[in-house]
PDB file of C-alpha atoms in Angstrom:
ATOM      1  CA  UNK A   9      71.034  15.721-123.733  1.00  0.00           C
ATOM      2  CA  UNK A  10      71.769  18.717-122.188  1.00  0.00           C
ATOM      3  CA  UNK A  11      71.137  17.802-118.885  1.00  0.00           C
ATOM      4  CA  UNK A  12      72.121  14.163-119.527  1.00  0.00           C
ATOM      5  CA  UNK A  13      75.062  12.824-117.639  1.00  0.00           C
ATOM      6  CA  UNK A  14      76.315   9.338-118.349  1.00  0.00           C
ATOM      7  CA  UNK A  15      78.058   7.199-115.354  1.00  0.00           C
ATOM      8  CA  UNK A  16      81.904   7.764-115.240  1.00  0.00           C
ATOM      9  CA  UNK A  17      83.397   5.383-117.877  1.00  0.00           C
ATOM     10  CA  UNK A  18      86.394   4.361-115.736  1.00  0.00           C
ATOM     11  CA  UNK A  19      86.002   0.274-115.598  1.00  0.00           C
ATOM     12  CA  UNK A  20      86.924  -1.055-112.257  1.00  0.00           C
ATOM     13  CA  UNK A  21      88.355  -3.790-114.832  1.00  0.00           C
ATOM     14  CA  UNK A  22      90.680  -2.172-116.274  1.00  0.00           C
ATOM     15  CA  UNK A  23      94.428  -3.567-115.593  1.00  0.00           C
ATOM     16  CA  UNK A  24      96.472  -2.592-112.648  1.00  0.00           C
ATOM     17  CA  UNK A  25      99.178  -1.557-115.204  1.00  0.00           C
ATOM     18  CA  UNK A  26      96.971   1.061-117.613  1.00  0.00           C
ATOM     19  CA  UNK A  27      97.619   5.036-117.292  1.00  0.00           C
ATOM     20  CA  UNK A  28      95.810   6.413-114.828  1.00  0.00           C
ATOM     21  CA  UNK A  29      94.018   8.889-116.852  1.00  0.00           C
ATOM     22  CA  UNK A  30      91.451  10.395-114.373  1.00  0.00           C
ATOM     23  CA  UNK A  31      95.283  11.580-112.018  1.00  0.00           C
ATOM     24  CA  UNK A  32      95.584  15.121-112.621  1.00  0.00           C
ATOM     25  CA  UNK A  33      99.027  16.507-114.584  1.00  0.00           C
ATOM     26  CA  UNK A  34      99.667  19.869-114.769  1.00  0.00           C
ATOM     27  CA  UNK A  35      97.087  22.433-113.782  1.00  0.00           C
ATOM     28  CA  UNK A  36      94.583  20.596-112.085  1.00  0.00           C
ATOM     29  CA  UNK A  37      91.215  21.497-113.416  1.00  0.00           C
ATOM     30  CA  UNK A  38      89.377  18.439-111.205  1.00  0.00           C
ATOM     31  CA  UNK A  39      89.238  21.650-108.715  1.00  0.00           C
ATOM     32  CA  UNK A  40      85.998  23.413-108.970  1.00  0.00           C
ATOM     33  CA  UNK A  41      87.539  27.132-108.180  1.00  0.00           C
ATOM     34  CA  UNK A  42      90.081  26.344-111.636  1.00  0.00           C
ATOM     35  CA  UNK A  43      86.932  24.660-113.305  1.00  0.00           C
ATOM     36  CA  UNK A  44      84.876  28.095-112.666  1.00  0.00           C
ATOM     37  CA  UNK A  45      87.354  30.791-113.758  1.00  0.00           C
ATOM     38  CA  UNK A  46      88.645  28.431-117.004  1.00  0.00           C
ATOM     39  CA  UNK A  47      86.805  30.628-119.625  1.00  0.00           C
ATOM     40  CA  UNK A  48      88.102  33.848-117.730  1.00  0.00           C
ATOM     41  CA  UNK A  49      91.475  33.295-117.292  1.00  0.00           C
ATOM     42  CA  UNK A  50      91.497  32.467-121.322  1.00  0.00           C
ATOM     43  CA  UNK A  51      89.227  35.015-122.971  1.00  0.00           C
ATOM     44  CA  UNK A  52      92.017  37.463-123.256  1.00  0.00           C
ATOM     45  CA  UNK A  53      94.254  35.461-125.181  1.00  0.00           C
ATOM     46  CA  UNK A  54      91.986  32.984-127.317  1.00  0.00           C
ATOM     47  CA  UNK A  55      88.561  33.754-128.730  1.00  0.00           C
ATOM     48  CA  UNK A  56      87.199  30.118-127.880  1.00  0.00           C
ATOM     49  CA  UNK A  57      83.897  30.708-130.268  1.00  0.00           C
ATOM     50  CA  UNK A  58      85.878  31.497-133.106  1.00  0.00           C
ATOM     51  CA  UNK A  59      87.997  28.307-132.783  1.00  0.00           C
ATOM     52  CA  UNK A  60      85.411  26.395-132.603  1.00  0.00           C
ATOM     53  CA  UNK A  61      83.474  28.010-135.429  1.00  0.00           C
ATOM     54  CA  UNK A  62      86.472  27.012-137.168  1.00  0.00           C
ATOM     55  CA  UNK A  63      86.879  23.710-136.442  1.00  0.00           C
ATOM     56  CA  UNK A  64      83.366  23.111-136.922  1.00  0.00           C
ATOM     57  CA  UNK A  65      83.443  24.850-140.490  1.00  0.00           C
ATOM     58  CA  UNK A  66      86.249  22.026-141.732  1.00  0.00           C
ATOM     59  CA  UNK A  67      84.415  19.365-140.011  1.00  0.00           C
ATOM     60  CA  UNK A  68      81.605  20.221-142.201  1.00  0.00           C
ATOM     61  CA  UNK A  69      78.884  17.714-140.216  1.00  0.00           C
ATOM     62  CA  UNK A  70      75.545  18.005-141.208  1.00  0.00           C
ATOM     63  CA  UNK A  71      72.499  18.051-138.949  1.00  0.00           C
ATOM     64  CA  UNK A  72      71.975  14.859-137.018  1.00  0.00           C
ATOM     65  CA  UNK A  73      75.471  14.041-137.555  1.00  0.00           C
ATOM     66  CA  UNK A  74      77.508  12.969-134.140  1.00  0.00           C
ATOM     67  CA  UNK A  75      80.880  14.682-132.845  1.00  0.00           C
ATOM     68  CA  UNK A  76      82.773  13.899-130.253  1.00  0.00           C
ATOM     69  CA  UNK A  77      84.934  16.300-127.353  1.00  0.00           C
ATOM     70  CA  UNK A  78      87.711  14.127-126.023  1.00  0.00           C
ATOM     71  CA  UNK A  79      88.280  16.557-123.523  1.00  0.00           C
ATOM     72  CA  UNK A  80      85.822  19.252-123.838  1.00  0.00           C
ATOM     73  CA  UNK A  81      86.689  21.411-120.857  1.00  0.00           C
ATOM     74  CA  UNK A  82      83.714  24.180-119.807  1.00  0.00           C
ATOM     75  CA  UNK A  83      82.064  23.084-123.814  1.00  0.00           C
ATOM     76  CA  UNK A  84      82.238  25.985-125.934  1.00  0.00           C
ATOM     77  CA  UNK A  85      82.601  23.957-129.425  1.00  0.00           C
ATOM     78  CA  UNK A  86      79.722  21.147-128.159  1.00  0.00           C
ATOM     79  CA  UNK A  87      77.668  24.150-127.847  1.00  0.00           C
ATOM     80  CA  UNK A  88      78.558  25.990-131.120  1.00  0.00           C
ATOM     81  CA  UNK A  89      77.920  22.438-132.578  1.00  0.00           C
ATOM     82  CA  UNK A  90      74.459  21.706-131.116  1.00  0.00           C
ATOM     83  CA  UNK A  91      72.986  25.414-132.552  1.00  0.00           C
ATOM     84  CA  UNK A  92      74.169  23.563-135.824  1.00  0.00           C
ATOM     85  CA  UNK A  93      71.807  20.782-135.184  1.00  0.00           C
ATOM     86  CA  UNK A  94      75.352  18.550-134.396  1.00  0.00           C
ATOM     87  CA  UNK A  95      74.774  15.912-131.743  1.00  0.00           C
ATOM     88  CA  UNK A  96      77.302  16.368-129.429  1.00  0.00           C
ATOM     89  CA  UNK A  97      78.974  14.017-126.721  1.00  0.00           C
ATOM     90  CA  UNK A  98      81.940  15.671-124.236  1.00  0.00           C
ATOM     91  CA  UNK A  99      83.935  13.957-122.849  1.00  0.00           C
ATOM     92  CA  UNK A 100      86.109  14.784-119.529  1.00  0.00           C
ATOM     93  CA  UNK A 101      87.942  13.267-117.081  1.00  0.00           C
ATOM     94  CA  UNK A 102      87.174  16.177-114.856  1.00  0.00           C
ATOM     95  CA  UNK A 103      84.127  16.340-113.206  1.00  0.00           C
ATOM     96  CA  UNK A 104      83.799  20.387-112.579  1.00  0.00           C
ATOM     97  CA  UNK A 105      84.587  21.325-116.043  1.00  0.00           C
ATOM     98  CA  UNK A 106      81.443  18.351-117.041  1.00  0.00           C
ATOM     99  CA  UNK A 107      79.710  21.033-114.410  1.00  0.00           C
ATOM    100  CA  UNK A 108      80.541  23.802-116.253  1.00  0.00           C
ATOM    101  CA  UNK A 109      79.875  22.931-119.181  1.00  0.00           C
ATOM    102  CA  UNK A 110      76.580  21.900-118.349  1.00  0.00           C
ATOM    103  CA  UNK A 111      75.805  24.757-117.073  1.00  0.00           C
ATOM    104  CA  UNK A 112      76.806  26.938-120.164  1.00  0.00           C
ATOM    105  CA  UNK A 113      74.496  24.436-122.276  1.00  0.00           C
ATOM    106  CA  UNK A 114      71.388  25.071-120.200  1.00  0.00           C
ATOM    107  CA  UNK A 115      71.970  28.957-120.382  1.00  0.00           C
ATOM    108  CA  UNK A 116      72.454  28.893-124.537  1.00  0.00           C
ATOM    109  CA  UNK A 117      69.458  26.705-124.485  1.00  0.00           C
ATOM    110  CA  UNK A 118      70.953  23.470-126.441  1.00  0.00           C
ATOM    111  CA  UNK A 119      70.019  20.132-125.429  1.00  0.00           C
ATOM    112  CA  UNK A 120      71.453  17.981-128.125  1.00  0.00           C
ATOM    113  CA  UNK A 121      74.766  17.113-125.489  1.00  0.00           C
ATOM    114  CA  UNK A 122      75.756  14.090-123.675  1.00  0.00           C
ATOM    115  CA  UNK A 123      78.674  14.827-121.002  1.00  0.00           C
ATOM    116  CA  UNK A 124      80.587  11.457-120.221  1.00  0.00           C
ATOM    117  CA  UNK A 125      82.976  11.262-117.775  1.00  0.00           C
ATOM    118  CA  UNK A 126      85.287   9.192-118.569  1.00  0.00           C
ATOM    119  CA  UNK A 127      88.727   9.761-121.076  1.00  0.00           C
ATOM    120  CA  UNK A 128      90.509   8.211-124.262  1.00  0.00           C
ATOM    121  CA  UNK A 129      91.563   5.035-122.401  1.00  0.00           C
ATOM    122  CA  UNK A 130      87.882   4.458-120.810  1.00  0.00           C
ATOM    123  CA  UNK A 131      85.324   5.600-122.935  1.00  0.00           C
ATOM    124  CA  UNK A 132      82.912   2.911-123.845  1.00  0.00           C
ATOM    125  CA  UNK A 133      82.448   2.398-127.610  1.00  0.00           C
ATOM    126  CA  UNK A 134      79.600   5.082-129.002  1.00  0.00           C
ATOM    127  CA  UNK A 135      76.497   3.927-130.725  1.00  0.00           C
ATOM    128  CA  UNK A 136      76.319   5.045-133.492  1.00  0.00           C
ATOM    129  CA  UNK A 137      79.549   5.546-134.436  1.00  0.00           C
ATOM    130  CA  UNK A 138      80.677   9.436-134.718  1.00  0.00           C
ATOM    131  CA  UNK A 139      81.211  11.413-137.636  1.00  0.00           C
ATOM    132  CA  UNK A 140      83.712  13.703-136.638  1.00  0.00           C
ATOM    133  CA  UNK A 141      86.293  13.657-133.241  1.00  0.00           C
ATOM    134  CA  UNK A 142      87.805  16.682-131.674  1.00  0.00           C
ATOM    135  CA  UNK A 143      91.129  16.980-129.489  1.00  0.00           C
ATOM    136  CA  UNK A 144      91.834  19.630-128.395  1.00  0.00           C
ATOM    137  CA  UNK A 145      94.965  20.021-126.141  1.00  0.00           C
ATOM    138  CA  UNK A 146      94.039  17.180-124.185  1.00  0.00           C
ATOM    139  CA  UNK A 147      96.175  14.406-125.617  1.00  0.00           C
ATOM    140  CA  UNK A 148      99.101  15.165-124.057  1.00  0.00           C
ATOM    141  CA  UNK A 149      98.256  14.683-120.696  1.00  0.00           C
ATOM    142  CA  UNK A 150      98.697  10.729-121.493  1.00  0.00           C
ATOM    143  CA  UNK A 151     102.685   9.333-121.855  1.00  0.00           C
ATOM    144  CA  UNK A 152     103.861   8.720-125.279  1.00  0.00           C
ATOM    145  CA  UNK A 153     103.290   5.030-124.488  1.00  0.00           C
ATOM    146  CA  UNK A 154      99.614   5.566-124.320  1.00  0.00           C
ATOM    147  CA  UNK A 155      99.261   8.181-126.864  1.00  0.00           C
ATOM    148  CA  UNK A 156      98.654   5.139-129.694  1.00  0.00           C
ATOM    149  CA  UNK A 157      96.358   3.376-127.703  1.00  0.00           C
ATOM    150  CA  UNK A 158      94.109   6.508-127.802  1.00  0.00           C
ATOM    151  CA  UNK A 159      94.693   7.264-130.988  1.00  0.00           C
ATOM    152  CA  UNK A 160      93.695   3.613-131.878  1.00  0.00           C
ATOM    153  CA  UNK A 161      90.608   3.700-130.239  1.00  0.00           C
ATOM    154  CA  UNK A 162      89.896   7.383-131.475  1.00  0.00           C
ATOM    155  CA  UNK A 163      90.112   5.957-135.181  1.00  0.00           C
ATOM    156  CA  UNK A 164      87.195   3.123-133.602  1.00  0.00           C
ATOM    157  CA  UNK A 165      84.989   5.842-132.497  1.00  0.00           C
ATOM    158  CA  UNK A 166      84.634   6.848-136.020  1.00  0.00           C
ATOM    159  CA  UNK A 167      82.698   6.305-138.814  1.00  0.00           C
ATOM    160  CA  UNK A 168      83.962   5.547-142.062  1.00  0.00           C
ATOM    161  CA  UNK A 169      86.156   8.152-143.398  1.00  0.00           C
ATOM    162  CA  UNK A 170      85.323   9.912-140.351  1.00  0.00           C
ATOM    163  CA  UNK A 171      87.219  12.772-139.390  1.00  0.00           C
ATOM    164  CA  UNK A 172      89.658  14.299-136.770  1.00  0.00           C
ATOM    165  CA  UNK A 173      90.496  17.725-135.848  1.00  0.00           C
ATOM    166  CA  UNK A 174      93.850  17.225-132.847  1.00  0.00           C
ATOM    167  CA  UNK A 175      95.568  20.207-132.021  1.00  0.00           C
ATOM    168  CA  UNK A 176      98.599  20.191-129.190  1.00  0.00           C
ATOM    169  CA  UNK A 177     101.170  21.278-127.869  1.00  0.00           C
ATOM    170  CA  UNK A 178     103.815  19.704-130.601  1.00  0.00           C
ATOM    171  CA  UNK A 179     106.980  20.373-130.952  1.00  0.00           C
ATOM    172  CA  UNK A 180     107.372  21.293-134.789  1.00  0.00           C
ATOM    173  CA  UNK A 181     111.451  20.371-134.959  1.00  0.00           C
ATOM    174  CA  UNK A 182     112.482  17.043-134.057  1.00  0.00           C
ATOM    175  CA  UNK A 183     115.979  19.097-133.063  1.00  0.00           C
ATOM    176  CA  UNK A 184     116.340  18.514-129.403  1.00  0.00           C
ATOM    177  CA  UNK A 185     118.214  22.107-129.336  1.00  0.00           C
ATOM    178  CA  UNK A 186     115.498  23.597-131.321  1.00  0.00           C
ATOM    179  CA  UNK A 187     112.607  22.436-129.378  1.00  0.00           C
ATOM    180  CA  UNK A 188     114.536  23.885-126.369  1.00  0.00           C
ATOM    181  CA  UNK A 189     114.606  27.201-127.958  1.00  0.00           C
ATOM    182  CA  UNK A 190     111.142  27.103-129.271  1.00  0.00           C
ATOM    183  CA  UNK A 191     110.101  25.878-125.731  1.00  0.00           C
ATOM    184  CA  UNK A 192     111.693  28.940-124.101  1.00  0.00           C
ATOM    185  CA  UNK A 193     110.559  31.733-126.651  1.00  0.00           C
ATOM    186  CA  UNK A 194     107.067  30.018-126.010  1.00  0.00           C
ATOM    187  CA  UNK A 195     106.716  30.494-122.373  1.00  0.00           C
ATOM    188  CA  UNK A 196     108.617  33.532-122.566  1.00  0.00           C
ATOM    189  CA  UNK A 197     105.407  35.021-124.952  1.00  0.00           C
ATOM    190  CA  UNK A 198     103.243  33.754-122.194  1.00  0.00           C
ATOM    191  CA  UNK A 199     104.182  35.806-119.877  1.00  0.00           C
ATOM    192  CA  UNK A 200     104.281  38.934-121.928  1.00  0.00           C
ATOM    193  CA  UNK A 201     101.017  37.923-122.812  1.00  0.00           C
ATOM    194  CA  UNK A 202      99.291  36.786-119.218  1.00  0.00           C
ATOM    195  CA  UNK A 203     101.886  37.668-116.635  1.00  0.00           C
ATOM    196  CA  UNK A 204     102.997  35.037-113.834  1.00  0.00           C
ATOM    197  CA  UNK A 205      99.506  33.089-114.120  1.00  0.00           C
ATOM    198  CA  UNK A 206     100.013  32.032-118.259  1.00  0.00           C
ATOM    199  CA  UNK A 207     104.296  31.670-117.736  1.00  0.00           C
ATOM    200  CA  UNK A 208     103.649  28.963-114.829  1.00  0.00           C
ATOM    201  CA  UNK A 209     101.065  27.317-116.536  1.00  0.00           C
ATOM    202  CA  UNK A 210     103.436  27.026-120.096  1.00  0.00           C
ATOM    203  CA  UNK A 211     106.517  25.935-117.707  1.00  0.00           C
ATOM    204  CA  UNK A 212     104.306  23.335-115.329  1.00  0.00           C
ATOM    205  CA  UNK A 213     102.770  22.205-118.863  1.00  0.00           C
ATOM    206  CA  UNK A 214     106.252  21.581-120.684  1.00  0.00           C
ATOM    207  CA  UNK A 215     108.077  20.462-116.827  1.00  0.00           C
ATOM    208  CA  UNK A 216     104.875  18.002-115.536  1.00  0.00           C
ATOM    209  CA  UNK A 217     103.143  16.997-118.933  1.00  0.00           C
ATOM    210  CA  UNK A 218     103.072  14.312-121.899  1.00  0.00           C
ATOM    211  CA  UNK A 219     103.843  16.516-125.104  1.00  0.00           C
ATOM    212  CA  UNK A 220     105.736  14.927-127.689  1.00  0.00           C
ATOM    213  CA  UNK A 221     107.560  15.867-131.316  1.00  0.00           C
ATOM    214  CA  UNK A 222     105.664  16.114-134.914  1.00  0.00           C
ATOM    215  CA  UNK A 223     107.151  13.376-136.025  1.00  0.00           C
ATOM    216  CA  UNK A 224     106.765  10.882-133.566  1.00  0.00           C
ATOM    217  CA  UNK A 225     102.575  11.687-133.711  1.00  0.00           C
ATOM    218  CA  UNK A 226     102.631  11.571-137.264  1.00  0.00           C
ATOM    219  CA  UNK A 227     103.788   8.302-136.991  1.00  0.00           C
ATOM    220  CA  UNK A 228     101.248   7.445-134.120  1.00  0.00           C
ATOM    221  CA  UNK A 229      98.384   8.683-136.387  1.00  0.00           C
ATOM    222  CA  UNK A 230      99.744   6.648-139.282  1.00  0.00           C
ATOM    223  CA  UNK A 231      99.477   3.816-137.649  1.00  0.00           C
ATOM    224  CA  UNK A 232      96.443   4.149-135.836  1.00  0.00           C
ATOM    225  CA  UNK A 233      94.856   3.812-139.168  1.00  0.00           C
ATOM    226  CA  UNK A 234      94.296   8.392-139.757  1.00  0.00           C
ATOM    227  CA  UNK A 235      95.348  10.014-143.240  1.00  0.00           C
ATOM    228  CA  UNK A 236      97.228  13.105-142.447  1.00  0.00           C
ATOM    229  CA  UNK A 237      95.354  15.756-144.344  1.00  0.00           C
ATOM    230  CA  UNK A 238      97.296  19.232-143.384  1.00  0.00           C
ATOM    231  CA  UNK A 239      99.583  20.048-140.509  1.00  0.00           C
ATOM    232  CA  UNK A 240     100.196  23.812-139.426  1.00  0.00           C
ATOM    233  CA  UNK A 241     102.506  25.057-136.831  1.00  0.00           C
ATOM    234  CA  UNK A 242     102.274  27.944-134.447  1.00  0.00           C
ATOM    235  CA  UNK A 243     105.319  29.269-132.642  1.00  0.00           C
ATOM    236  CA  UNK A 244     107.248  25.778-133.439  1.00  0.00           C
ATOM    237  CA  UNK A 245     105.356  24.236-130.482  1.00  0.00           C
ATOM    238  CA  UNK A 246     101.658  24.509-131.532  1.00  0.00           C
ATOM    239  CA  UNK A 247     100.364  22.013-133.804  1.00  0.00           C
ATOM    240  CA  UNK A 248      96.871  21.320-135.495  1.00  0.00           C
ATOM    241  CA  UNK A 249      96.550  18.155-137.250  1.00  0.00           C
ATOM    242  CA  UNK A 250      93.494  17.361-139.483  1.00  0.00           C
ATOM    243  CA  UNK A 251      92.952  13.964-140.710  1.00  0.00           C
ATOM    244  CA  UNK A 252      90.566  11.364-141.364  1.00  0.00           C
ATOM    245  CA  UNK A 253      90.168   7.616-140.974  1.00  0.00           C
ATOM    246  CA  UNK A 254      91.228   5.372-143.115  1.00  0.00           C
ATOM    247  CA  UNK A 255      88.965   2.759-144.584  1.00  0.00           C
TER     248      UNK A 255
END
């Protein structure tokens, strides 16, 4: 519910050798003060109700229906979802943006939310299973060496035929010269767009952080068991993958 907060899914049994996913990479938004100016410091170059309008439009869950946020930062789309009648678990490895986004839900007045936190490597198995999973550029702050092992257990979150909305940063080319290129143009729009805040955040993000090529996730999601159901690219390093699970 709204106001319900489930213990932090990180097992204290979990081996010595598995990705630390609760360490902060990149931008650290564990920090309260980054936590409470997220929404700000993005309104002026994404429209974060629209997205999610749009992403909940393909999803397509009825009432009742469950969706999970692997990484749902302040919870804009859990929010959008719930005044569909959506039940909606986020889930955050960052404890301030759980805070946040609490805090929005009790101000729109939706109370069909559970906020876990815990991540892709930790998060205990739902009951029931969820109809529809959400990623939004949140994957690649595990390796590539971890990437299928989220993936994997993604694909076990679902229902049947279940589906998933992922969008990253993805490099589009699997040229090592033209991701370079498309990697420089890219931060190079940031800063036109946001000044010094938006260019170091694109140059700590490709410098400090886990993104990887198209092809090598297409072959992650393969395997992990998802049908690739449309791909689009954005600036040759934006990617939005929608699939569903394959039964």
């Amino acid at each position: 519910m709204s106001g319900s907060d489930s213990a932090n899914g990180r097992k204290s049994t979990a081996p010595a050798w598995q990705f630390d996913e609760f360490r902060s990479v990149g931008r650290d938004y564990s920090q309260p003060a980054e936590a409470a100016i997220y929404d700000a410091s993005h309104a002026d170059f994404r429209d974060a109700i629209a997205e999610a309008e749009r992403i909940l439009d393909w999803l397509n869950l009825a009432p009742g229906e469950r969706l999970i946020d692997v990484g749902c930062g302040t919870g804009t789309l859990l929010i959008q979802a719930a005044k569909r009648g959506i039940v909606g678990v986020g889930v955050d490895v960052s404890p301030a943006m759980l805070t946040q986004a609490k805090l929005k839900a009790t101000a729109a007045g939706v109370d069909a939310i559970e906020w876990i936190h815990t991540g892709y490597l930790t998060m205990p198995p739902p009951e029931p299973a969820a109809s529809g999973i959400v990623s939004s550029f949140s994957l690649h702050h595990l390796p590539d060496l971890w990437k299928p092992v989220a993936l994997l257990r993604l694909r076990s979150w679902l229902a049947p035929h279940g589906r998933l909305w992922l969008h990253d940063v993805i490099a589009e080319s699997g040229d090592p010269i033209e991701m370079q290129s498309a990697v420089a143009a890219f931060v190079a729009r940031q800063h036109a767009l946001g000044g010094d805040f938006l260019r170091e955040d694109a140059e700590g993000h490709f410098r400090d952080e886990h993104s990887t090529y198209a092809w090598i996730l297409e072959a992650m999601l393969t395997t992990a068991g998802f049908r690739i159901l449309s791909r689009e690219f954005a600036q040759g390093v934006i990617g939005t993958y929608r699939c569903e699970r394959l039964d």
